Tab-separated table of C-alpha atoms and ligand atoms in Angstrom:
chain	number	residue	atom	x	y	z
A	1	MET	CA	-3.615	10.198	-22.365
A	2	LYS	CA	-3.427	13.863	-21.689
A	3	LEU	CA	-4.560	15.929	-18.841
A	4	LEU	CA	-6.589	19.091	-19.489
A	5	ILE	CA	-6.646	21.670	-16.723
A	6	ARG	CA	-8.619	24.914	-16.611
A	7	PRO	CA	-7.958	27.969	-14.380
A	8	GLN	CA	-9.378	27.329	-10.970
A	9	LYS	CA	-11.855	30.038	-10.037
A	10	THR	CA	-13.384	28.413	-7.042
A	11	PRO	CA	-11.606	27.377	-3.731
A	12	LEU	CA	-10.534	23.754	-3.262
A	13	THR	CA	-12.305	22.411	-0.261
A	14	GLY	CA	-13.028	18.951	1.427
A	15	THR	CA	-11.423	15.908	2.930
A	16	ILE	CA	-9.422	13.443	1.001
A	17	ALA	CA	-7.155	10.389	1.535
A	18	VAL	CA	-3.912	10.000	-0.526
A	19	PRO	CA	-2.611	6.483	-1.501
A	20	GLY	CA	-0.188	4.636	0.706
A	21	ASP	CA	3.499	5.553	0.869
A	22	LYS	CA	5.455	4.249	-2.075
A	23	SER	CA	8.747	3.849	-0.336
A	24	ILE	CA	7.090	1.873	2.516
A	25	SER	CA	5.040	-0.214	0.108
A	26	HIS	CA	8.092	-1.317	-1.878
A	27	ARG	CA	9.893	-2.264	1.363
A	28	ALA	CA	6.948	-4.065	2.973
A	29	VAL	CA	6.644	-6.493	0.115
A	30	MET	CA	10.271	-7.261	-0.222
A	31	LEU	CA	10.891	-7.710	3.588
A	32	ALA	CA	7.644	-9.649	4.077
A	33	ALA	CA	8.832	-12.045	1.299
A	34	ILE	CA	12.063	-12.897	3.354
A	35	ALA	CA	10.404	-12.952	6.719
A	36	ASN	CA	9.459	-16.094	8.562
A	37	GLY	CA	5.705	-16.567	8.253
A	38	ARG	CA	2.601	-14.604	7.063
A	39	SER	CA	2.711	-10.803	7.039
A	40	THR	CA	-0.379	-8.577	6.883
A	41	ILE	CA	-0.007	-5.183	5.078
A	42	ARG	CA	-2.937	-2.970	4.996
A	43	SER	CA	-3.499	0.174	2.637
A	44	TRP	CA	-0.680	-0.960	0.382
A	45	LEU	CA	-0.155	1.186	-2.710
A	46	PRO	CA	-1.133	-0.524	-5.899
A	47	ALA	CA	0.715	1.929	-8.377
A	48	GLY	CA	2.982	1.311	-11.430
A	49	ASP	CA	6.161	1.302	-9.482
A	50	THR	CA	5.049	-0.903	-6.516
A	51	LEU	CA	3.214	-3.298	-8.766
A	52	ALA	CA	6.615	-3.910	-10.375
A	53	THR	CA	7.956	-4.882	-6.895
A	54	LEU	CA	4.891	-7.063	-6.244
A	55	ALA	CA	5.205	-8.953	-9.516
A	56	ALA	CA	8.934	-9.430	-9.046
A	57	ILE	CA	8.391	-10.923	-5.566
A	58	GLN	CA	5.737	-13.331	-6.919
A	59	SER	CA	8.244	-14.368	-9.712
A	60	LEU	CA	10.553	-15.209	-6.796
A	61	GLY	CA	7.973	-17.820	-5.736
A	62	ILE	CA	6.228	-15.863	-2.978
A	63	HIS	CA	2.453	-16.373	-2.486
A	64	ILE	CA	0.542	-13.158	-2.045
A	65	GLU	CA	-3.162	-12.876	-1.251
A	66	ILE	CA	-4.611	-9.634	-2.457
A	67	GLU	CA	-7.818	-8.019	-1.212
A	68	LYS	CA	-8.574	-4.822	-3.371
A	69	LYS	CA	-10.164	-2.572	-0.806
A	70	SER	CA	-10.296	0.378	-3.380
A	71	PRO	CA	-8.256	1.229	-6.575
A	72	GLN	CA	-5.780	3.062	-4.335
A	73	ALA	CA	-5.567	0.701	-1.362
A	74	TRP	CA	-4.983	-3.137	-1.327
A	75	ASP	CA	-4.636	-5.365	1.672
A	76	LEU	CA	-1.909	-8.004	1.282
A	77	GLN	CA	-1.240	-11.215	3.083
A	78	ILE	CA	2.314	-12.363	2.227
A	79	GLU	CA	3.716	-15.905	2.902
A	80	GLY	CA	7.189	-15.107	3.834
A	81	ARG	CA	9.562	-17.999	3.370
A	82	GLY	CA	12.600	-16.839	5.385
A	83	LEU	CA	15.943	-15.423	4.328
A	84	HIS	CA	16.632	-18.373	2.024
A	85	GLY	CA	13.120	-19.265	0.810
A	86	LEU	CA	13.073	-17.314	-2.474
A	87	GLN	CA	12.821	-19.440	-5.559
A	88	PRO	CA	14.856	-18.872	-8.837
A	89	PRO	CA	12.850	-16.675	-11.295
A	90	THR	CA	12.374	-18.171	-14.706
A	91	GLY	CA	13.334	-14.882	-16.512
A	92	PRO	CA	14.558	-11.252	-15.996
A	93	LEU	CA	12.718	-9.293	-13.231
A	94	ASP	CA	10.983	-6.226	-14.699
A	95	CYS	CA	11.387	-3.258	-12.451
A	96	ARG	CA	9.541	-0.960	-14.991
A	97	ASN	CA	10.271	2.760	-14.068
A	98	ALA	CA	10.935	1.990	-10.367
A	99	GLY	CA	14.525	2.792	-9.132
A	100	THR	CA	13.585	1.689	-5.582
A	101	CYS	CA	12.527	-1.701	-6.912
A	102	MET	CA	15.657	-2.288	-8.877
A	103	ARG	CA	18.223	-0.883	-6.341
A	104	LEU	CA	16.621	-2.608	-3.139
A	105	LEU	CA	16.029	-5.868	-4.798
A	106	ALA	CA	19.652	-5.897	-6.018
A	107	GLY	CA	20.672	-6.083	-2.290
A	108	ILE	CA	18.425	-9.018	-1.515
A	109	LEU	CA	19.193	-10.875	-4.724
A	110	ALA	CA	22.994	-10.473	-4.157
A	111	GLY	CA	22.601	-12.667	-1.147
A	112	GLN	CA	20.695	-15.528	-2.922
A	113	ARG	CA	21.933	-18.960	-3.977
A	114	PHE	CA	20.583	-18.529	-7.502
A	115	PRO	CA	21.364	-16.199	-10.375
A	116	SER	CA	19.015	-13.383	-11.424
A	117	VAL	CA	18.656	-10.578	-13.802
A	118	LEU	CA	17.098	-7.148	-12.933
A	119	ASP	CA	15.747	-5.043	-15.844
A	120	GLY	CA	13.409	-2.082	-16.389
A	121	SER	CA	12.016	0.449	-18.793
A	122	ALA	CA	14.218	2.530	-21.169
A	123	GLN	CA	13.986	5.315	-18.590
A	124	LEU	CA	15.289	3.106	-15.731
A	125	ARG	CA	18.064	1.721	-18.026
A	126	LYS	CA	19.461	5.220	-18.224
A	127	ARG	CA	19.702	5.812	-14.389
A	128	PRO	CA	22.963	5.342	-12.494
A	129	MET	CA	23.476	1.943	-10.875
A	130	ARG	CA	27.056	2.222	-9.896
A	131	ARG	CA	26.044	3.771	-6.577
A	132	ILE	CA	24.644	0.304	-5.497
A	133	ILE	CA	26.904	-1.911	-7.678
A	134	ALA	CA	30.075	-0.494	-6.104
A	135	PRO	CA	29.280	-1.032	-2.398
A	136	LEU	CA	27.605	-4.373	-3.086
A	137	ARG	CA	30.768	-5.493	-4.846
A	138	GLN	CA	32.741	-4.348	-1.813
A	139	MET	CA	30.573	-6.842	0.065
A	140	GLN	CA	31.816	-9.408	-2.459
A	141	ALA	CA	28.524	-9.496	-4.468
A	142	ASP	CA	28.790	-10.860	-7.984
A	143	ILE	CA	27.105	-8.178	-10.129
A	144	THR	CA	27.778	-7.304	-13.743
A	145	ALA	CA	26.260	-4.353	-15.734
A	146	GLU	CA	27.304	-2.858	-18.946
A	147	ALA	CA	28.459	0.746	-18.257
A	148	ASP	CA	26.984	0.371	-14.797
A	149	LYS	CA	23.476	0.594	-16.099
A	150	ALA	CA	20.600	-1.918	-16.058
A	151	PRO	CA	20.176	-4.725	-16.817
A	152	LEU	CA	21.978	-6.051	-13.679
A	153	TYR	CA	23.289	-9.584	-13.794
A	154	ILE	CA	23.571	-11.024	-10.261
A	155	ARG	CA	25.129	-14.354	-9.483
A	156	PRO	CA	25.457	-16.254	-6.085
A	157	ALA	CA	28.394	-15.177	-3.859
A	158	ALA	CA	29.302	-15.346	-0.160
A	159	LEU	CA	28.749	-11.850	1.054
A	160	GLN	CA	30.941	-10.136	3.620
A	161	ALA	CA	30.320	-7.309	6.083
A	162	ILE	CA	31.623	-3.849	5.317
A	163	GLU	CA	31.832	-0.421	6.735
A	164	LEU	CA	30.471	2.102	4.281
A	165	ARG	CA	31.032	5.754	4.541
A	166	MET	CA	28.402	7.133	2.121
A	167	LYS	CA	29.293	9.936	-0.317
A	168	ILE	CA	25.660	10.818	-1.283
A	169	ALA	CA	22.610	10.869	0.943
A	170	SER	CA	20.521	8.085	-0.669
A	171	ALA	CA	17.924	5.853	0.992
A	172	GLN	CA	18.108	3.342	-1.867
A	173	VAL	CA	21.851	2.916	-1.537
A	174	LYS	CA	21.768	2.422	2.269
A	175	SER	CA	18.863	0.062	1.861
A	176	ALA	CA	20.512	-2.069	-0.726
A	177	VAL	CA	23.526	-2.490	1.552
A	178	LEU	CA	21.302	-3.238	4.541
A	179	LEU	CA	19.272	-5.814	2.621
A	180	ALA	CA	22.502	-7.507	1.406
A	181	GLY	CA	23.721	-7.168	5.143
A	182	LEU	CA	21.009	-9.550	6.194
A	183	TYR	CA	22.947	-12.280	4.343
A	184	VAL	CA	26.372	-11.793	5.897
A	185	ASP	CA	27.811	-13.337	8.987
A	186	GLY	CA	29.173	-10.116	10.542
A	187	THR	CA	28.105	-6.634	11.256
A	188	THR	CA	27.575	-4.153	8.402
A	189	ARG	CA	28.155	-0.443	9.362
A	190	ILE	CA	26.918	2.452	7.402
A	191	ILE	CA	27.809	6.135	8.103
A	192	GLU	CA	25.356	8.316	6.251
A	193	ALA	CA	25.994	11.444	4.277
A	194	GLY	CA	22.712	13.052	5.237
A	195	PRO	CA	19.278	12.132	6.734
A	196	ALA	CA	17.921	10.032	3.934
A	197	ARG	CA	14.591	8.278	4.506
A	198	ASP	CA	14.877	5.641	7.205
A	199	HIS	CA	11.889	3.298	6.434
A	200	THR	CA	14.092	0.325	5.902
A	201	GLU	CA	15.641	0.814	9.305
A	202	ARG	CA	12.314	1.206	10.977
A	203	MET	CA	10.842	-1.800	9.334
A	204	LEU	CA	13.840	-3.979	10.130
A	205	THR	CA	13.412	-2.936	13.745
A	206	ALA	CA	9.754	-3.844	13.715
A	207	MET	CA	10.759	-7.276	12.355
A	208	ASN	CA	13.167	-7.884	15.158
A	209	ALA	CA	16.318	-7.661	13.025
A	210	ALA	CA	19.697	-7.185	14.853
A	211	ILE	CA	19.828	-3.380	13.927
A	212	ASN	CA	20.918	-0.363	15.800
A	213	TRP	CA	20.810	3.211	14.251
A	214	HIS	CA	21.088	6.779	15.483
A	215	ASP	CA	22.351	10.053	14.160
A	216	GLY	CA	23.355	8.781	10.722
A	217	SER	CA	25.204	5.673	11.855
A	218	ILE	CA	23.613	2.273	11.308
A	219	GLU	CA	24.791	-1.152	12.339
A	220	LEU	CA	23.150	-4.456	11.255
A	221	SER	CA	24.275	-7.968	12.120
A	222	GLY	CA	23.310	-10.575	9.449
A	223	GLY	CA	21.907	-14.090	9.761
A	224	ARG	CA	19.039	-13.544	12.096
A	225	GLU	CA	15.666	-14.562	10.632
A	226	LEU	CA	12.951	-11.746	10.359
A	227	ALA	CA	9.555	-11.833	12.161
A	228	PRO	CA	6.549	-11.143	10.028
A	229	LEU	CA	5.217	-7.653	9.516
A	230	ASP	CA	1.743	-6.302	10.616
A	231	LEU	CA	1.484	-2.889	9.101
A	232	THR	CA	-0.987	-0.311	7.931
A	233	VAL	CA	0.792	1.844	5.286
A	234	PRO	CA	0.346	5.620	5.974
A	235	GLY	CA	-0.550	7.991	3.183
A	236	ASP	CA	2.320	9.184	1.028
A	237	ILE	CA	3.473	12.741	1.910
A	238	SER	CA	5.061	12.805	-1.586
A	239	SER	CA	1.558	12.354	-3.019
A	240	ALA	CA	-0.133	14.653	-0.515
A	241	ALA	CA	2.371	17.295	-1.652
A	242	PHE	CA	0.196	18.086	-4.769
A	243	PRO	CA	-3.189	18.766	-3.304
A	244	LEU	CA	-1.411	20.428	-0.377
A	245	VAL	CA	0.333	23.084	-2.602
A	246	ALA	CA	-2.680	23.465	-4.750
A	247	ALA	CA	-4.759	24.457	-1.699
A	248	ALA	CA	-2.000	26.849	-0.506
A	249	LEU	CA	-2.011	28.583	-3.843
A	250	ILE	CA	-5.759	28.859	-4.733
A	251	PRO	CA	-7.448	31.638	-2.949
A	252	HIS	CA	-9.894	30.833	-0.120
A	253	SER	CA	-9.102	27.059	-0.260
A	254	GLN	CA	-8.959	24.837	2.793
A	255	ILE	CA	-8.508	21.121	2.721
A	256	ARG	CA	-7.771	18.140	4.925
A	257	ILE	CA	-5.721	15.139	4.049
A	258	THR	CA	-6.146	12.161	6.367
A	259	HIS	CA	-3.591	9.714	7.637
A	260	VAL	CA	-0.378	11.104	6.052
A	261	GLY	CA	3.065	9.634	6.953
A	262	LEU	CA	5.044	12.353	8.786
A	263	ASN	CA	8.440	10.593	9.204
A	264	ASP	CA	10.784	13.454	9.890
A	265	THR	CA	13.176	12.157	7.038
A	266	ARG	CA	10.302	13.017	4.579
A	267	THR	CA	8.773	16.238	5.771
A	268	GLY	CA	11.078	18.680	4.070
A	269	LEU	CA	8.278	20.052	1.897
A	270	LEU	CA	6.237	20.973	4.993
A	271	ASP	CA	9.127	22.870	6.532
A	272	MET	CA	9.775	24.619	3.139
A	273	LEU	CA	6.100	25.603	2.877
A	274	GLN	CA	6.069	26.838	6.368
A	275	ALA	CA	9.205	28.928	5.669
A	276	MET	CA	7.294	30.409	2.686
A	277	GLY	CA	4.295	31.453	5.068
A	278	ALA	CA	1.914	28.589	4.364
A	279	THR	CA	-0.375	27.465	7.155
A	280	VAL	CA	-0.167	23.637	7.464
A	281	SER	CA	-1.185	21.906	10.682
A	282	SER	CA	-1.406	18.317	11.773
A	283	HIS	CA	-4.103	16.630	13.960
A	284	ASN	CA	-4.731	13.106	15.320
A	285	GLN	CA	-1.121	12.153	15.511
A	286	ARG	CA	-0.481	8.370	15.708
A	287	THR	CA	2.173	5.721	14.970
A	288	THR	CA	1.670	2.908	12.543
A	289	GLY	CA	4.243	0.187	12.099
A	290	GLY	CA	6.865	2.407	13.711
A	291	GLU	CA	6.038	5.275	11.316
A	292	PRO	CA	4.379	8.514	12.542
A	293	ALA	CA	1.241	9.743	10.844
A	294	ALA	CA	-1.378	12.496	11.178
A	295	ASP	CA	-4.135	14.366	9.322
A	296	LEU	CA	-2.955	17.550	7.709
A	297	THR	CA	-4.921	20.634	7.112
A	298	VAL	CA	-3.764	23.419	4.771
A	299	ARG	CA	-5.363	26.641	3.546
A	300	PHE	CA	-4.544	29.401	1.055
A	301	ASP	CA	-1.971	31.944	2.067
A	302	GLU	CA	0.075	34.685	0.369
A	303	LEU	CA	3.459	32.963	0.071
A	304	HIS	CA	6.998	34.482	-0.031
A	305	ALA	CA	10.259	33.159	-1.444
A	306	ALA	CA	12.531	30.725	0.474
A	307	ASP	CA	16.035	29.453	0.191
A	308	VAL	CA	16.416	25.639	0.298
A	309	SER	CA	19.825	23.838	0.770
A	310	GLY	CA	21.646	21.388	3.031
A	311	ASP	CA	19.677	18.563	4.891
A	312	MET	CA	16.374	20.047	3.882
A	313	VAL	CA	17.114	18.889	0.254
A	314	VAL	CA	17.255	15.227	1.090
A	315	ARG	CA	14.208	15.506	3.401
A	316	GLY	CA	12.138	16.694	0.475
A	317	ILE	CA	14.074	15.172	-2.405
A	318	ASP	CA	10.938	14.121	-4.320
A	319	GLU	CA	9.083	17.484	-3.806
A	320	PHE	CA	11.132	19.933	-5.922
A	321	PRO	CA	8.841	19.897	-9.026
A	322	ILE	CA	5.865	20.961	-6.902
A	323	LEU	CA	8.030	23.329	-4.714
A	324	ALA	CA	9.056	25.061	-7.910
A	325	VAL	CA	5.427	25.523	-8.776
A	326	ALA	CA	4.741	26.946	-5.258
A	327	ALA	CA	7.708	29.367	-5.761
A	328	THR	CA	6.155	30.769	-8.982
A	329	GLN	CA	3.322	32.274	-6.836
A	330	ALA	CA	5.660	33.369	-3.981
A	331	ALA	CA	6.886	36.903	-3.729
A	332	GLY	CA	10.653	37.116	-4.306
A	333	LYS	CA	13.388	34.723	-5.690
A	334	SER	CA	13.327	31.237	-4.272
A	335	ARG	CA	16.607	29.426	-4.439
A	336	VAL	CA	17.327	25.704	-4.379
A	337	ARG	CA	20.999	24.580	-3.916
A	338	ASP	CA	22.838	21.385	-2.956
A	339	ALA	CA	20.222	19.479	-5.075
A	340	ALA	CA	22.477	17.880	-7.855
A	341	GLU	CA	20.728	14.527	-7.060
A	342	LEU	CA	17.672	15.939	-8.913
A	343	ARG	CA	19.535	15.459	-12.169
A	344	VAL	CA	19.475	11.639	-11.778
A	345	LYS	CA	15.835	11.070	-10.783
A	346	GLU	CA	13.163	9.710	-13.192
A	347	VAL	CA	14.417	12.433	-15.554
A	348	ASP	CA	16.839	15.364	-14.988
A	349	ARG	CA	14.495	17.163	-12.671
A	350	ILE	CA	16.339	20.543	-12.965
A	351	THR	CA	16.672	20.797	-16.838
A	352	VAL	CA	13.277	19.228	-17.678
A	353	LEU	CA	11.399	21.067	-15.006
A	354	ALA	CA	12.969	24.481	-16.031
A	355	GLY	CA	12.068	23.839	-19.587
A	356	GLU	CA	8.417	22.840	-19.007
A	357	LEU	CA	7.908	25.723	-16.559
A	358	ARG	CA	9.343	28.217	-19.140
A	359	LYS	CA	6.549	27.112	-21.556
A	360	MET	CA	4.126	28.533	-18.928
A	361	ALA	CA	6.160	31.817	-18.687
A	362	VAL	CA	7.992	31.152	-15.542
A	363	ASP	CA	11.303	32.988	-14.946
A	364	VAL	CA	13.570	30.104	-14.009
A	365	ALA	CA	17.330	29.847	-13.936
A	366	GLU	CA	19.311	26.601	-13.750
A	367	TYR	CA	22.360	25.780	-11.882
A	368	PRO	CA	24.472	22.542	-11.665
A	369	ASP	CA	23.027	21.826	-8.276
A	370	GLY	CA	19.690	23.634	-8.254
A	371	PHE	CA	17.595	26.345	-9.647
A	372	THR	CA	15.992	29.684	-8.868
A	373	VAL	CA	12.352	30.719	-9.575
A	374	SER	CA	11.231	34.403	-9.459
A	375	GLY	CA	7.671	35.167	-8.297
A	376	PRO	CA	4.855	35.863	-8.245
A	377	VAL	CA	4.326	35.446	-11.947
A	378	ARG	CA	1.233	35.176	-14.027
A	379	LEU	CA	1.369	31.638	-15.519
A	380	TYR	CA	0.085	31.107	-19.151
A	381	GLY	CA	-1.593	27.991	-20.167
A	382	ALA	CA	0.480	25.951	-22.568
A	383	GLU	CA	0.964	22.399	-23.905
A	384	VAL	CA	3.504	20.850	-21.616
A	385	ASP	CA	5.004	17.355	-21.268
A	386	SER	CA	5.501	15.052	-18.247
A	387	HIS	CA	8.513	13.510	-19.857
A	388	ASP	CA	6.988	10.328	-18.368
A	389	ASP	CA	7.929	11.621	-14.844
A	390	HIS	CA	4.899	11.094	-12.465
A	391	ARG	CA	5.922	13.910	-10.082
A	392	LEU	CA	6.672	16.321	-12.966
A	393	GLY	CA	3.275	15.583	-14.496
A	394	MET	CA	1.352	16.156	-11.164
A	395	ALA	CA	3.283	19.359	-10.531
A	396	LEU	CA	2.428	20.773	-13.970
A	397	ALA	CA	-1.130	19.848	-13.274
A	398	VAL	CA	-1.246	21.944	-10.162
A	399	ALA	CA	0.439	24.726	-12.109
A	400	GLY	CA	-2.262	24.455	-14.686
A	401	LEU	CA	-4.856	25.421	-11.897
A	402	VAL	CA	-3.234	28.784	-11.326
A	403	THR	CA	-2.614	29.772	-14.907
A	404	HIS	CA	-4.294	32.161	-17.403
A	405	GLY	CA	-5.825	29.990	-19.993
A	406	GLU	CA	-5.908	26.121	-20.475
A	407	THR	CA	-3.062	23.658	-19.849
A	408	LEU	CA	-2.668	20.418	-21.681
A	409	ILE	CA	-0.144	17.870	-20.269
A	410	ASP	CA	1.118	15.260	-22.670
A	411	ARG	CA	2.149	11.743	-21.545
A	412	ALA	CA	0.239	12.173	-18.358
A	413	ASP	CA	-0.658	8.466	-17.737
A	414	CYS	CA	2.545	8.230	-15.727
A	415	VAL	CA	0.942	9.906	-12.717
A	416	ALA	CA	-0.252	6.242	-12.004
A	417	ASP	CA	3.360	5.370	-11.135
A	418	SER	CA	2.726	6.721	-7.615
A	419	PHE	CA	-0.879	8.101	-7.567
A	420	PRO	CA	-3.361	6.028	-9.528
A	421	ASP	CA	-6.430	8.256	-8.507
A	422	PHE	CA	-4.605	11.554	-8.707
A	423	VAL	CA	-7.291	13.069	-11.069
A	424	GLU	CA	-10.285	11.732	-9.130
A	425	THR	CA	-8.792	13.006	-5.856
A	426	MET	CA	-8.187	16.520	-7.200
A	427	GLN	CA	-11.676	16.470	-8.770
A	428	ALA	CA	-13.103	15.554	-5.245
A	429	LEU	CA	-11.674	18.848	-4.005
A	430	GLY	CA	-13.346	20.739	-6.930
A	431	ALA	CA	-10.233	21.062	-9.093
A	432	ASN	CA	-10.844	21.750	-12.864
A	433	ILE	CA	-8.890	18.741	-14.164
A	434	GLU	CA	-9.855	15.974	-16.515
A	435	TRP	CA	-8.501	13.267	-18.807
A	436	THR	CA	-8.682	13.878	-22.484
A	437	ALA	CA	-7.454	11.840	-25.611
B	501	S3P	C1	13.532	6.380	-2.356
B	501	S3P	C2	14.685	7.081	-2.143
B	501	S3P	C3	14.883	8.425	-2.802
B	501	S3P	C4	13.744	8.938	-3.464
B	501	S3P	C5	12.917	7.889	-4.283
B	501	S3P	C6	12.451	6.844	-3.280
B	501	S3P	C7	13.379	5.168	-1.615
B	501	S3P	O1	16.044	8.154	-3.859
B	501	S3P	O2	14.101	9.986	-4.402
B	501	S3P	O3	11.912	8.536	-4.848
B	501	S3P	O4	12.219	4.610	-1.487
B	501	S3P	O5	14.333	4.721	-0.959
B	501	S3P	P1	17.550	8.066	-3.391
B	501	S3P	O6	17.618	7.055	-2.253
B	501	S3P	O7	18.280	7.576	-4.600
B	501	S3P	O8	17.930	9.375	-2.964
């Protein structure tokens, strides 16, 4: 399916909810499966990526009751069977496009008493897995993979505690090691390279694991059974990012997004937008399952360029496609550096993003570890391609609202990997966006 977007002549207004946080939804299903007893997870995200994790966990013998509250929010009851209660799967586990599914499950499966195989889509088979294979092997895990790419073949092994000094700031790598660390006798220590999202640490804390963490240093002692979870998943700030930027760019817009997760390791985009002069404010702060959340309001503003580098990058790592779109409408040259990790996301999010934005007449320069965008520019409608990357697809859709002429986005179904009701949600704000054949 393609998305057709027409120039937005009227402001975006209204109140919306975005779907549950993808990172938290993956972790909740995995950790509930190995907890002792029945977990309750509300507002779980039923998107392409997380459904891969749900199906994999069911293939490992875990019973899950599903109540479909809406197309974007499911309530789950998961019968956890304890650290050693998973059952051998009958075939390879399909992680589809989901890097988080594959990398985190590898940590859990490395500690099991049965062999397993993790596989995924052609896109996932291209992504680097050495980053988890190497530290897990250091823990004595038995994992083989041709050229360090999926499929991953995992066999039973007695895992050992390690001290890992990370070279890249990656939540998936630290989480894989922490999950494997649940299966060792001793204490696993991790020293982080930067403030990567800490949802695994928070969830393990809520489940009474023997974990301590502060200032980028984490210690986890293995062997202790996990208590079940009782959790309401907050809205995903990485999904809120799209309507948020759209409202900041379209004159006279003002919108409210309810119950968005505001974990400090995830709010880089809000800081970047504020540095560009956007007005974003939060209301009704609360904490759910150890995660801070609030309602966000944003309104149209004249934006100016910003420089982004250092820790800000990892705190907004998934938001660079939409940040680049914001930069096209900001006065001056916006610069992104220290962001080489963007090259190993769903696609190379520097080259592919630059290529698609150029089709819309954006002046963008590429660097090994980032890009610059000069603004403000008049965008021109074009036929562009998501490259099967959900966040690129949604960022291009927002760009389409501020262009001269119509925009058509090919291979747009992938938006459902993280935001199944993206189009309906944008339409609810009055956006000129629709599906077309
Ligand atoms: C994620 C971690 C990040 C992020 C990805 C989700 C997670 O990747 O880009 O979308 O849920 O742990 P890295 O950990 O590889 O940086």
